[in-house]
PDB file of C-alpha atoms in Angstrom:
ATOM      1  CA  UNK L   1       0.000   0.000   0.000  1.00  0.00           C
ATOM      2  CA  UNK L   2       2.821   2.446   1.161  1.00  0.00           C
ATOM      3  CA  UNK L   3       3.914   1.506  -2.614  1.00  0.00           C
ATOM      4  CA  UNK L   4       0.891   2.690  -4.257  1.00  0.00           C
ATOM      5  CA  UNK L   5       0.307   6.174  -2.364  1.00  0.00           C
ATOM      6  CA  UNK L   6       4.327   6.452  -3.551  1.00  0.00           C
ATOM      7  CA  UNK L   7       4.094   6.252  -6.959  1.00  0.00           C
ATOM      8  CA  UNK L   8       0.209   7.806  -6.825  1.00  0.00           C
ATOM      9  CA  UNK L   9       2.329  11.476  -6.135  1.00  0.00           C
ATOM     10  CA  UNK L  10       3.320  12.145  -9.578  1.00  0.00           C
ATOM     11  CA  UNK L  11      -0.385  11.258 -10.843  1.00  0.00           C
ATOM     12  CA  UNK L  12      -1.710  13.645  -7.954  1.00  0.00           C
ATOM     13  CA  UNK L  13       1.138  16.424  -8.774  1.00  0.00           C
ATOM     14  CA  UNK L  14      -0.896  17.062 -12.417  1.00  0.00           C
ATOM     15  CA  UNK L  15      -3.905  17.832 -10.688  1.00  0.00           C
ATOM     16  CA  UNK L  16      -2.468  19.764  -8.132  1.00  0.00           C
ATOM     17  CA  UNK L  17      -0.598  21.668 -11.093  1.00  0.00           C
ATOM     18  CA  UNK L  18      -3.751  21.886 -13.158  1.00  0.00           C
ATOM     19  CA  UNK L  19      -6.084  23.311 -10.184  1.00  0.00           C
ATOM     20  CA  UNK L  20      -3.713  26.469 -10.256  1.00  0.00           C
ATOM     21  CA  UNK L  21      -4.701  26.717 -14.041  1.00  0.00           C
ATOM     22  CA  UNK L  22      -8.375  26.633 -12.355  1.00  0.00           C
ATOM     23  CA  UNK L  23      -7.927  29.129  -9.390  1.00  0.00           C
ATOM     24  CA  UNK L  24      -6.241  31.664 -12.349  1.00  0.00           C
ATOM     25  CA  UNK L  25      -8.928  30.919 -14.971  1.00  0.00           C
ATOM     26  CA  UNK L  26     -11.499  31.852 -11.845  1.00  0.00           C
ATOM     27  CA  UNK L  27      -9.474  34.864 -10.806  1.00  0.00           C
ATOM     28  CA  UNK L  28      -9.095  36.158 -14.756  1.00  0.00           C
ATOM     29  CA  UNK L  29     -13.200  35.571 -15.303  1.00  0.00           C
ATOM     30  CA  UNK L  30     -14.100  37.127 -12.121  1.00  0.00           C
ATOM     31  CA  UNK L  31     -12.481  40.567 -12.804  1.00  0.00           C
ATOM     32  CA  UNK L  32     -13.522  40.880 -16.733  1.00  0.00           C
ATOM     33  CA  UNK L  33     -16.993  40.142 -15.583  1.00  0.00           C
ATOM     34  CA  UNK L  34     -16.221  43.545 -13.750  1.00  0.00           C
ATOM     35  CA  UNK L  35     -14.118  44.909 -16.358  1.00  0.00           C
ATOM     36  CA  UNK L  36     -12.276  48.123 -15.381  1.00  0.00           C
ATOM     37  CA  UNK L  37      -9.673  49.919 -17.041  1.00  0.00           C
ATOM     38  CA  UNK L  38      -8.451  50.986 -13.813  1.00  0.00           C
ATOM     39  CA  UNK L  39      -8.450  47.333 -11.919  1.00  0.00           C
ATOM     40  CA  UNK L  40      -6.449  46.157 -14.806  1.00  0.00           C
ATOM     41  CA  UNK L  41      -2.827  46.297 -12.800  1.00  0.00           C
ATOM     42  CA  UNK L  42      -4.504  44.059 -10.068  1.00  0.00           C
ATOM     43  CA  UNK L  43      -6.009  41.516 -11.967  1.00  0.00           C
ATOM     44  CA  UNK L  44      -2.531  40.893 -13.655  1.00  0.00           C
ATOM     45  CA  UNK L  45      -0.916  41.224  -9.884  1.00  0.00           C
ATOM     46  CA  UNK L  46      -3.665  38.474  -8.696  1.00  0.00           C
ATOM     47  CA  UNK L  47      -3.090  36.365 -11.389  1.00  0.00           C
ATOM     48  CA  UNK L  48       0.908  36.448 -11.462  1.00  0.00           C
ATOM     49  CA  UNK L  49       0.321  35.457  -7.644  1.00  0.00           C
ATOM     50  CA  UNK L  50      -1.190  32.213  -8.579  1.00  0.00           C
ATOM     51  CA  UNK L  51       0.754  31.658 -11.626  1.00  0.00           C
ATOM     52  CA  UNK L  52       3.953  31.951  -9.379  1.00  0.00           C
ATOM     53  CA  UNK L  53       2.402  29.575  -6.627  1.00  0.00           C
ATOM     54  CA  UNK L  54       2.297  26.977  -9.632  1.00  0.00           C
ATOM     55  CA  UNK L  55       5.579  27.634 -10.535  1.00  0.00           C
ATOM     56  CA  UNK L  56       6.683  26.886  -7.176  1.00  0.00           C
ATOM     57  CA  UNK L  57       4.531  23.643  -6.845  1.00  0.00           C
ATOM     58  CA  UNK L  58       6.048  22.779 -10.235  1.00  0.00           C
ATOM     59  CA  UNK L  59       9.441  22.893  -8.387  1.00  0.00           C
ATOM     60  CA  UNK L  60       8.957  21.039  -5.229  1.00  0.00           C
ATOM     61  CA  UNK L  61       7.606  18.106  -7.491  1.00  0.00           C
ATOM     62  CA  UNK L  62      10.952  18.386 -10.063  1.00  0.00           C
ATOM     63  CA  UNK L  63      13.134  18.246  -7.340  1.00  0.00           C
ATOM     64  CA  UNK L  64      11.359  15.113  -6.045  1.00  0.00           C
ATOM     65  CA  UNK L  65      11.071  13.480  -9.175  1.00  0.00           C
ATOM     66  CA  UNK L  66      14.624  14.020  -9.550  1.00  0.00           C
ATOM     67  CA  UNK L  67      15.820  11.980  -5.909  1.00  0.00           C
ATOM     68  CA  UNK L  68      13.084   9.417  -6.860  1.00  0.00           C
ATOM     69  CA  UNK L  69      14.448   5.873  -7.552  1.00  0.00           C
ATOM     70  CA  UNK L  70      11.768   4.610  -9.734  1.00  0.00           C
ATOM     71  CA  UNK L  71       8.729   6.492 -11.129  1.00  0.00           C
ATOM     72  CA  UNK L  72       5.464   5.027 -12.391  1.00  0.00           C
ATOM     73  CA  UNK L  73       6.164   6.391 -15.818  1.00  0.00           C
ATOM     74  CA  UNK L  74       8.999   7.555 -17.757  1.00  0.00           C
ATOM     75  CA  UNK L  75      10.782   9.824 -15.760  1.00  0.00           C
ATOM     76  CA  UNK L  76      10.888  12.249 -19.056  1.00  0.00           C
ATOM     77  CA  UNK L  77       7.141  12.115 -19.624  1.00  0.00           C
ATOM     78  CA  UNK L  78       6.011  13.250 -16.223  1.00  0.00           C
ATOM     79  CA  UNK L  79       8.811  16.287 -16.875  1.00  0.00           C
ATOM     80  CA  UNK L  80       7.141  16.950 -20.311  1.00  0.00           C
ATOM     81  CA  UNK L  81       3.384  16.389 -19.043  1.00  0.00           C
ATOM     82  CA  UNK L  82       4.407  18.785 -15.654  1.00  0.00           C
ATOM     83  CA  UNK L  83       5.792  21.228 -18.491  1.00  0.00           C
ATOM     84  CA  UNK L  84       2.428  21.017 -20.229  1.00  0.00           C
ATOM     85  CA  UNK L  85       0.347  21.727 -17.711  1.00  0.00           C
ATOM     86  CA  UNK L  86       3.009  25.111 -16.543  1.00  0.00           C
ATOM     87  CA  UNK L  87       2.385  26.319 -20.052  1.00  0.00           C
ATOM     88  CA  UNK L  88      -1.251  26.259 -19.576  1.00  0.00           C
ATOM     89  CA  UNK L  89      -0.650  28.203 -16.531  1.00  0.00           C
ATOM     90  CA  UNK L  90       1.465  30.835 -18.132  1.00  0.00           C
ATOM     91  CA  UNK L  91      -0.838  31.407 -21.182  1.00  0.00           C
ATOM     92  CA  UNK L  92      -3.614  32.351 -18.887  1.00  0.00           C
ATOM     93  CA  UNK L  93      -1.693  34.606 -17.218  1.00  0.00           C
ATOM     94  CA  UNK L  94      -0.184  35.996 -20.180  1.00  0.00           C
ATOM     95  CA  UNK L  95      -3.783  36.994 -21.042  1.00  0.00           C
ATOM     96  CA  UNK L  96      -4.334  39.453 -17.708  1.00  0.00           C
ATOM     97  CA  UNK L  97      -0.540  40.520 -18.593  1.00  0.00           C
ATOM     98  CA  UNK L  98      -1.229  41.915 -21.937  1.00  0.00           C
ATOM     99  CA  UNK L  99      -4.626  43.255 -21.233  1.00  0.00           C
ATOM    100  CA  UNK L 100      -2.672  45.639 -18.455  1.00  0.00           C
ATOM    101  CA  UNK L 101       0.887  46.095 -20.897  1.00  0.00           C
ATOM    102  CA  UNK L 102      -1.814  47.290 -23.975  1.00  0.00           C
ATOM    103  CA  UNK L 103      -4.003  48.804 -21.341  1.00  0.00           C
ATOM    104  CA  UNK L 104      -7.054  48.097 -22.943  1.00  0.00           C
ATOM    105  CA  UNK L 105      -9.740  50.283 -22.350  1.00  0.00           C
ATOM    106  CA  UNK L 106     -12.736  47.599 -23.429  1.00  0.00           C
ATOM    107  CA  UNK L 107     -13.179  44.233 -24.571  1.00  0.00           C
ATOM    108  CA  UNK L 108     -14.875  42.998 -27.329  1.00  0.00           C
ATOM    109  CA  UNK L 109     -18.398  41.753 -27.172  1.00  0.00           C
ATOM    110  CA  UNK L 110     -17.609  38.155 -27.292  1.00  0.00           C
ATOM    111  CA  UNK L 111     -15.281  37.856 -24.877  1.00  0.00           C
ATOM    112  CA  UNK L 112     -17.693  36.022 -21.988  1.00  0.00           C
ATOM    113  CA  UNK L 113     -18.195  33.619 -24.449  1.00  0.00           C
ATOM    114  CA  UNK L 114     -14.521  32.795 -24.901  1.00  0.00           C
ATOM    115  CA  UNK L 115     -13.875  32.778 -21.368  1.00  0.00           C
ATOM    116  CA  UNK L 116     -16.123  29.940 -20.846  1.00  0.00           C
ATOM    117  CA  UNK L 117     -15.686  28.064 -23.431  1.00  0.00           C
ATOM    118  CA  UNK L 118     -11.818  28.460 -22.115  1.00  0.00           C
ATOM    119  CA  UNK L 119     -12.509  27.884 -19.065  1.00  0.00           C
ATOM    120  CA  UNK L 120     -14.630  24.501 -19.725  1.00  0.00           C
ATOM    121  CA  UNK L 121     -11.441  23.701 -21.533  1.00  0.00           C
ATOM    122  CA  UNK L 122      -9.632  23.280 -18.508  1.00  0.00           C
ATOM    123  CA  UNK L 123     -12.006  21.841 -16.353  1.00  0.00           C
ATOM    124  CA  UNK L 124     -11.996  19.231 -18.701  1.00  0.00           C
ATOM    125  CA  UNK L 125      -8.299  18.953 -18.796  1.00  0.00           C
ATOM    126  CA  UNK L 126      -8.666  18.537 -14.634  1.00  0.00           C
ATOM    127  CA  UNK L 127     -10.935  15.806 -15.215  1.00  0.00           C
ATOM    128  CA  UNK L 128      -7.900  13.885 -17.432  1.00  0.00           C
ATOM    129  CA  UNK L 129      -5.449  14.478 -15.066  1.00  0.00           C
ATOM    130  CA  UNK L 130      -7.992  13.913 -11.911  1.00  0.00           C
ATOM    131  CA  UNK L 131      -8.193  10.268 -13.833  1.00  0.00           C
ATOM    132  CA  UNK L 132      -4.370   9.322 -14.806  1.00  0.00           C
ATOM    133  CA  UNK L 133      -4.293   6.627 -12.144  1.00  0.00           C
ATOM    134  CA  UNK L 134      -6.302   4.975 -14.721  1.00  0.00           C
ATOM    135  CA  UNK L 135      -3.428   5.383 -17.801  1.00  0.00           C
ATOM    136  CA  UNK L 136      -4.005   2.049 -19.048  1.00  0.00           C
ATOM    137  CA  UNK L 137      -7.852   1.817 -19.312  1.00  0.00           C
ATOM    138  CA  UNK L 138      -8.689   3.600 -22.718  1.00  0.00           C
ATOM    139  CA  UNK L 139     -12.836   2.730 -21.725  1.00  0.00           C
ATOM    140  CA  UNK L 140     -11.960   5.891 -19.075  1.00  0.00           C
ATOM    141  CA  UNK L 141      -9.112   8.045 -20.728  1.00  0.00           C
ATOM    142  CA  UNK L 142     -10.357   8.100 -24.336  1.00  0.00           C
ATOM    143  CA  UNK L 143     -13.832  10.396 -23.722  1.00  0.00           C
ATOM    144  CA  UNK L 144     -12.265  12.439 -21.187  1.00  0.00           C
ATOM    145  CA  UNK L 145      -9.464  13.069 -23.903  1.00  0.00           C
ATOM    146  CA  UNK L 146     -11.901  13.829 -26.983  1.00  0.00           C
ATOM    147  CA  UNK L 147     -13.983  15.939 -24.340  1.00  0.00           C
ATOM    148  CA  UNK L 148     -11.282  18.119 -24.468  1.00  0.00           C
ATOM    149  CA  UNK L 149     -10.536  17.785 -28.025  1.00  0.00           C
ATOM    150  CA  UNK L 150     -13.730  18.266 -29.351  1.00  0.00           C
ATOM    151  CA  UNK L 151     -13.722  21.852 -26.718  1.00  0.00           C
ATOM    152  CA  UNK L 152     -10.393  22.933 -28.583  1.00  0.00           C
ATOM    153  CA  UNK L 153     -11.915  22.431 -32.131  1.00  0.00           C
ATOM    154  CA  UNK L 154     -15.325  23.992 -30.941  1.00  0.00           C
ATOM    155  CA  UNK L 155     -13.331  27.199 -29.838  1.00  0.00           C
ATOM    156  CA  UNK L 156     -11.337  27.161 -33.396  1.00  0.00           C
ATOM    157  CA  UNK L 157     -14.541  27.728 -34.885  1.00  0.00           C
ATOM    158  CA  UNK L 158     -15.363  29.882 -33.197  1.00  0.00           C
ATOM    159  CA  UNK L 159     -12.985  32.197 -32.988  1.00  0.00           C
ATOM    160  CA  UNK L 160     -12.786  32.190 -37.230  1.00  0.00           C
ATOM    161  CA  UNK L 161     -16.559  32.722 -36.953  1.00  0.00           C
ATOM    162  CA  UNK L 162     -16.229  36.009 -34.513  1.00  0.00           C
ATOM    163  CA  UNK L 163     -12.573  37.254 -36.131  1.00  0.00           C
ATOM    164  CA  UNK L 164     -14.208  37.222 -39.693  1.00  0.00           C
ATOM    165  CA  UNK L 165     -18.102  39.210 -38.218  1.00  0.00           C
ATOM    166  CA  UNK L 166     -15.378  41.783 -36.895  1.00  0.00           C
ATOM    167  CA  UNK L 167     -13.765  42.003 -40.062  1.00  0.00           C
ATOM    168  CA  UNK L 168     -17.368  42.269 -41.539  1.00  0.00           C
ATOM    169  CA  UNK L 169     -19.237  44.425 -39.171  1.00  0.00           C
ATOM    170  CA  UNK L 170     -16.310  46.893 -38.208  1.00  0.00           C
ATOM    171  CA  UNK L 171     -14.580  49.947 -39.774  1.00  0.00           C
ATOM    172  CA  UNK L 172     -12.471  51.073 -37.236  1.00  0.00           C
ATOM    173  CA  UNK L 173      -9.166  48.892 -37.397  1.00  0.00           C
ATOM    174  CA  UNK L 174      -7.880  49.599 -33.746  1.00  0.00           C
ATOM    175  CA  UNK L 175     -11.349  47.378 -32.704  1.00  0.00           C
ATOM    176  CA  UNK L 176     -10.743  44.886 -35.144  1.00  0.00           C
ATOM    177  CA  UNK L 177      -7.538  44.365 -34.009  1.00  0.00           C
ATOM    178  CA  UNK L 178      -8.620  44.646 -30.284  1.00  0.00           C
ATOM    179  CA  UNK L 179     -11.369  41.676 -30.710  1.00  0.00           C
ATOM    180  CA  UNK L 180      -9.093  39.506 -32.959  1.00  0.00           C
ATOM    181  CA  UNK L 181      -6.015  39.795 -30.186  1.00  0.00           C
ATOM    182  CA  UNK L 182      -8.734  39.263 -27.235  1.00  0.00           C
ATOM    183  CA  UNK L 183      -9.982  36.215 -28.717  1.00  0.00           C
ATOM    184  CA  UNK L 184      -6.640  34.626 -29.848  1.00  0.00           C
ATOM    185  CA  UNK L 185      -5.296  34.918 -26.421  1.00  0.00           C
ATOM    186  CA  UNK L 186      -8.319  32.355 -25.165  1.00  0.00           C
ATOM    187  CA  UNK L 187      -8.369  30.180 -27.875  1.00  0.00           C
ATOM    188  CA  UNK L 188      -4.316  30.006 -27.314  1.00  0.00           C
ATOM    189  CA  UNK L 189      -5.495  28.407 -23.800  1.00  0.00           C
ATOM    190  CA  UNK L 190      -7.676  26.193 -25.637  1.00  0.00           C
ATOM    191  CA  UNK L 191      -4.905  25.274 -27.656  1.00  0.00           C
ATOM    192  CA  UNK L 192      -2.676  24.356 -24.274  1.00  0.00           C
ATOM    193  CA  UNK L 193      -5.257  21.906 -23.214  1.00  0.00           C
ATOM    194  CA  UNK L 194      -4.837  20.231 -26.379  1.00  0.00           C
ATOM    195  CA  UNK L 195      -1.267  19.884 -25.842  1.00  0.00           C
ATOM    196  CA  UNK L 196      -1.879  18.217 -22.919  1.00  0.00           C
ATOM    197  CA  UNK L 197      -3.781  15.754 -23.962  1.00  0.00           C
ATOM    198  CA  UNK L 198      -1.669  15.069 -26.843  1.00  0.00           C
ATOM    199  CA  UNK L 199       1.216  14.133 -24.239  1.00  0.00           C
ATOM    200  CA  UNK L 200      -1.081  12.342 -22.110  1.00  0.00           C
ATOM    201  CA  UNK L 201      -2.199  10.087 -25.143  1.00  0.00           C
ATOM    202  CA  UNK L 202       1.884   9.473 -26.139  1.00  0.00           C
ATOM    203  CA  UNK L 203       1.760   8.289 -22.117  1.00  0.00           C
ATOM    204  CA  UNK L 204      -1.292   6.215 -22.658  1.00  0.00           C
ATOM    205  CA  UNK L 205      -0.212   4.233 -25.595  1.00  0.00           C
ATOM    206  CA  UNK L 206       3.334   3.874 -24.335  1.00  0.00           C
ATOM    207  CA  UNK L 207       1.843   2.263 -20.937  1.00  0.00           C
ATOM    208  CA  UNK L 208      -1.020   0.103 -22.678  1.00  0.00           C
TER     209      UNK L 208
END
């Protein structure tokens, strides 16, 4: 048993990792629901804070991954999954970065809609990585995995649907470009989830 809850720490370290993705996604929906030109420095500063925290996490579980004997997986694809899920962490804070660095004033009228569909992106990416102790049963992995998938395409088409009406509906460039930079910085996120579970799928087959 003592074997088990081992071994079990690198599958619990991705959803630890991943919930930090949730707390920021949270953080980042909560204050454009409120948007304010004027709030934008502390929604970056609130979301750096939990961005950081996960890069910290991320650390404490390299550094035990590197003393560890033997691993339950390839030592290199828990690095490369762990690396995955930090990127996901850094592109939604990138988001709340740029929004303060450009000092946007507004946000297009679509954005709520990309922020969920962004944000169910990465609940569903918890829900793989809640489930990796189950790796080698494809009956789980494989419609938790195209959940995802099937998110990240929705959100492609999206965004090409709502970048081409602003192209359409707009004269004024500076809010074409506006929307079309909003919405590629969310459907970016969705595109991080996909890498994900791309790399958990490489585990997956390896470990069948």
């Amino acid at each position: 048993m003592f074997g088990r809850k081992k071994n079990n720490y690198f599958y619990e370290s991705f959803e630890t990792l991943c919930s930090y993705a949730i707390k920021e996604i949270d953080v980042l929906k909560e204050g454009l629901e409120n948007f304010s030109n004027d709030k934008l420095v502390e929604l970056k500063n609130n979301v750096h804070t939990i961005e950081h925290d996960a890069d910290v996490k991320k650390k404490e579980i390299e550094e035990k991954l590197a003393k560890e004997f033997i691993t339950p997986i390839d030592r290199e694809d828990i690095f490369v999954l762990l690396d995955n899920i930090d990127d996901l962490c850094d592109a939604i804070e990138e988001i709340s970065f740029k929004l303060y660095i450009r000092n946007y004033q507004s946000l297009p009228s679509k954005t709520p809609l990309f922020v969920e569909e962004s944000r169910k992106a990465i609940f569903a990416v918890y829900d793989v990585l809640k489930n990796f102790e189950h790796i080698n049963d494809k009956t789980i992995m494989d419609p938790l995995i195209s959940n995802v998938l099937d998110i990240e395409e929705s959100v492609d088409k999206i965004y090409e649907l709502y970048v081409h009406n602003l192209y359409l509906e707009n004269k004024d460039y500076d809010y074409i470009r506006l929307g079309e930079r909003v919405y590629s910085y969310f459907e970016y996120v969705t595109d991080k989830c996909r890498d994900i579970c791309k790399t958990v799928l490489i585990i997956m087959y390896k470990n069948l």
